[in-house]
């Protein structure tokens, strides 16, 4: 018996060595942790239950029969994060660069299937070079199986991808089909084909950082939802994110103890809006004052900053915040902002997370760049996403709600449940200057008349009361009571039920 146990220990120790000491050292020298060190940080201490430690590849081409490593380049299993079940697969770059063989794919597919059956999130940690080249079509088939599970799990369980090294091929396509992608600055890259292939095919010389580093993907391509300084910070933040999310679409989002009472007014909000309507203010201040303890997990913080998206909690329960940001491009809606917010809204709707929307939007961004870039369809994505969402929706207009953007931003007409406005709200087809120049074009050369017309327009339209008279707003509220109003509103919507016409699925303008 003693020998058998020794043999298990020996085999397990060999598996835990992955690609060996030299490659582990190289991993550390690049500022990266190993797969097992990552598991330790991600999960609650001692909670990891590993599967398939001894799985090996079955390839015999190119001398591969002499290079079998137990585990085959991916550590898989389940554990808990703050007591809640998660499944995970963590690529081991020290074994064939974390590349995917048929056996490696079977390990991933096993945890994907278990996560789906048992209703728990899957976290994939990527540090890998895509399909294992020596395995040919078997590797491609393996990816196909992983991709199919990504698609079937979408909207059923949260899927999170954490990019912690150079990732190519299938190791970027699978993440692309998950709900969120996070990266580590300076050590992680994502590209379909790496710089060498780029040079061969297009003659373009580009560094990995410029082709697919965290900066590119969080500011330009919007592939990644956030980036962190190092592995430890990134994994710790993933624990924080999981705390906001329900385990599946069958469960309600988790609730955590909240210490900030809702009855207490925040007088500072009464002066958040500057007297000059063209002066910006920071909408994040409002979010932080409405969310429990100011705890806000922002999604896509560095992309399309003219709209803010992220998770917070109200009375301990998760909500998704969507808010125009007057500090950037006056909070205008453009293609990027619309796409960013639409995807976030749809995630929240999939997983029963109520939406709280703050509106200060001067309209859609005009110009050829936007029109050629498909603003019509991108803007429609957000309109579509807000309208189809059946989760509780509470909207508060703080200042401008002009034109189509008024409709889009979770207006009453887009089936929002409760629509509030602050007394500073201005709801109109457009701002005074543009409106007067169009409807009183004949007076354009008479400054006195134009000033008079402008004043008349401002008095008539640039307030919340016309919309309130029509019932398009449910109430005009004092800024200081916003948190209380929203919290009580959410309480009233807890048992919301809506019927939707039968359909296989909708056809959101992609
Ligand atoms: C087999 C691989 C591998 C792969 C890396 N390795 N990628 N082995 N198949 N795809 C091995 C290397 O041989 C090396 O082994 C070790 O992993 C580390 O790789 P390095 O190149 O030394 O590391 P680095 O310089 O950091 O570069 C990492 C990399 C690069 C950027 C990921 O290795 C790379 O470009 N790999 C190929 C990427 C690729 O084109 N993959 C196929 C994509 S197609 P040793 O023994 O020296 O440690 C695909 C299809 C899926 O995925 C379908 C999509 C729709």
XYZ file of C-alpha atoms in Angstrom, residues 165-399:
235
model
C 0.357 35.500 -21.640
C 0.797 35.505 -25.392
C -2.397 34.056 -26.895
C -3.066 33.183 -30.499
C -5.518 31.301 -32.731
C -8.135 29.318 -30.837
C -6.911 30.819 -27.585
C -8.330 34.137 -28.645
C -11.443 32.895 -30.437
C -12.732 30.964 -27.461
C -12.371 34.019 -25.171
C -14.087 36.143 -27.819
C -17.242 34.096 -27.316
C -17.263 34.445 -23.550
C -18.856 37.239 -21.550
C -15.761 39.084 -20.363
C -12.074 39.219 -21.220
C -9.462 40.663 -18.871
C -5.743 41.059 -19.570
C -2.490 41.731 -17.723
C -0.447 44.722 -18.880
C 2.910 44.065 -20.549
C 2.740 40.251 -20.317
C -0.392 39.336 -22.236
C -1.181 39.598 -25.924
C -4.087 38.506 -28.077
C -3.898 38.057 -31.819
C -5.333 35.705 -34.387
C -1.880 35.511 -35.985
C 1.337 36.651 -34.323
C 3.867 39.268 -35.517
C 5.892 36.703 -37.521
C 2.913 35.633 -39.614
C 1.853 39.256 -40.015
C 5.298 40.071 -41.430
C 5.235 37.126 -43.826
C 1.756 37.829 -45.144
C 1.538 41.627 -45.153
C 5.158 42.723 -44.779
C 4.047 44.767 -41.784
C 6.519 44.896 -38.902
C 4.758 45.159 -35.559
C 5.586 44.292 -31.957
C 3.361 41.910 -29.970
C 2.403 44.863 -27.743
C 1.328 47.018 -30.690
C -0.460 44.128 -32.379
C -2.407 42.817 -29.419
C -1.271 44.147 -26.040
C -3.591 45.150 -23.226
C -3.485 48.808 -24.276
C -4.618 48.005 -27.819
C -7.434 45.757 -26.673
C -8.744 47.986 -23.881
C -8.594 51.276 -25.795
C -8.789 50.558 -29.541
C -10.334 47.192 -30.384
C -12.512 46.883 -27.230
C -11.799 43.143 -27.229
C -10.792 43.278 -23.566
C -13.019 44.561 -20.760
C -10.194 45.602 -18.471
C -6.472 45.250 -17.753
C -4.422 44.952 -14.584
C -0.815 45.499 -13.572
C 0.113 41.914 -12.772
C -1.211 38.378 -12.326
C -2.015 38.803 -8.639
C -4.043 41.976 -9.110
C -5.866 40.500 -12.086
C -6.866 37.288 -10.306
C -7.901 39.151 -7.163
C -10.148 41.366 -9.280
C -11.689 38.282 -10.901
C -12.690 37.129 -7.418
C -14.316 40.518 -6.922
C -16.149 40.264 -10.259
C -17.506 36.791 -9.462
C -19.022 38.238 -6.272
C -21.250 40.437 -8.449
C -22.494 37.695 -10.766
C -25.195 35.062 -10.402
C -23.970 31.496 -10.858
C -26.355 30.898 -13.751
C -29.477 32.252 -15.408
C -31.488 30.034 -13.052
C -30.305 31.930 -9.996
C -30.709 35.456 -8.736
C -27.561 37.566 -8.413
C -25.931 37.053 -5.017
C -26.601 39.503 -2.225
C -23.953 40.594 0.225
C -24.334 42.504 3.473
C -24.743 46.234 2.871
C -23.966 48.833 5.475
C -25.045 52.049 3.798
C -28.641 52.843 4.653
C -30.824 54.072 1.814
C -32.848 56.589 3.798
C -29.925 58.957 4.211
C -30.040 61.790 1.646
C -26.854 62.864 -0.106
C -27.085 66.640 -0.202
C -23.918 66.938 -2.295
C -25.878 65.595 -5.283
C -28.024 68.742 -5.327
C -25.002 70.667 -6.619
C -23.569 68.016 -8.935
C -25.016 69.686 -12.036
C -23.151 72.946 -12.812
C -25.253 76.082 -13.396
C -23.894 76.310 -16.952
C -25.554 73.499 -18.955
C -22.514 73.212 -21.220
C -20.110 72.534 -18.360
C -19.172 68.936 -17.731
C -19.361 67.082 -14.414
C -18.306 63.585 -13.475
C -21.180 61.125 -13.778
C -19.099 58.556 -11.890
C -19.635 60.640 -8.777
C -23.361 59.915 -9.031
C -22.792 56.189 -9.567
C -20.434 55.978 -6.602
C -22.945 57.800 -4.417
C -25.821 55.550 -5.437
C -23.958 52.213 -5.238
C -23.549 50.543 -1.841
C -20.340 51.740 -0.196
C -19.261 53.270 -3.531
C -18.194 49.811 -4.724
C -18.256 49.874 -8.538
C -16.709 47.294 -10.883
C -16.313 49.100 -14.161
C -16.452 47.254 -17.489
C -14.505 48.703 -20.439
C -13.282 51.657 -18.405
C -10.835 52.816 -21.075
C -12.941 52.369 -24.187
C -15.710 54.731 -25.324
C -15.364 56.686 -22.110
C -18.380 58.788 -23.111
C -20.495 55.990 -21.648
C -19.919 54.229 -18.340
C -20.881 50.596 -17.736
C -20.310 48.424 -14.702
C -21.622 46.551 -11.710
C -22.496 47.865 -8.314
C -24.906 46.867 -5.581
C -27.972 48.486 -4.092
C -29.184 47.113 -0.773
C -26.667 44.313 -1.238
C -27.971 43.084 -4.610
C -26.143 43.482 -7.918
C -27.266 46.093 -10.444
C -25.797 47.066 -13.803
C -25.137 50.796 -14.183
C -25.208 52.434 -17.607
C -24.530 56.165 -17.702
C -23.545 58.847 -20.172
C -20.334 60.594 -19.127
C -20.510 64.384 -19.756
C -16.744 64.619 -19.093
C -15.972 62.882 -22.414
C -17.349 64.207 -25.720
C -20.154 65.784 -23.652
C -21.562 62.278 -23.135
C -22.601 61.937 -26.776
C -23.606 58.522 -28.148
C -21.358 57.276 -30.937
C -20.873 53.853 -32.483
C -18.351 52.674 -29.895
C -20.389 53.840 -26.912
C -23.540 52.249 -28.323
C -21.858 48.879 -28.925
C -20.182 48.917 -25.526
C -23.373 49.666 -23.633
C -25.528 47.317 -25.734
C -23.312 44.358 -24.925
C -23.351 45.208 -21.234
C -27.135 45.613 -21.177
C -27.560 42.223 -22.838
C -25.257 40.555 -20.321
C -27.316 41.995 -17.463
C -30.546 40.889 -19.091
C -29.255 37.327 -19.648
C -28.467 37.005 -15.969
C -31.359 38.843 -14.353
C -29.317 41.838 -13.224
C -31.502 45.000 -12.933
C -30.412 48.025 -14.952
C -29.968 51.501 -13.514
C -29.449 54.109 -16.240
C -28.316 57.699 -15.739
C -28.878 59.979 -18.690
C -27.103 63.139 -19.772
C -26.826 62.853 -23.525
C -26.741 65.639 -26.123
C -27.609 63.204 -28.939
C -25.792 61.021 -31.449
C -22.405 62.151 -32.768
C -22.803 63.703 -36.234
C -20.327 63.342 -39.097
C -19.082 61.205 -41.936
C -16.730 59.163 -39.751
C -19.663 57.988 -37.677
C -22.079 57.495 -40.562
C -19.527 55.577 -42.659
C -18.703 53.519 -39.580
C -22.299 52.337 -39.307
C -23.663 54.590 -36.575
C -27.213 53.781 -37.627
C -26.806 50.097 -36.891
C -24.515 50.519 -33.887
C -26.889 53.024 -32.299
C -29.739 50.633 -33.024
C -27.925 47.950 -31.030
C -28.341 49.932 -27.839
C -31.938 50.818 -28.641
C -32.609 47.146 -29.287
C -30.776 45.919 -26.198
C -32.543 48.260 -23.790
C -35.926 47.483 -25.335
C -35.629 43.709 -25.330
C -34.309 43.650 -21.753
C -36.972 42.364 -19.383
C -35.022 42.849 -16.154
C -36.130 45.685 -13.838
C -35.096 48.968 -15.464
C -34.892 52.291 -13.649
C -33.772 55.418 -15.474
C -32.913 58.855 -14.157
C -32.285 61.835 -16.453
C -29.892 64.211 -14.741
C -29.549 66.824 -17.467
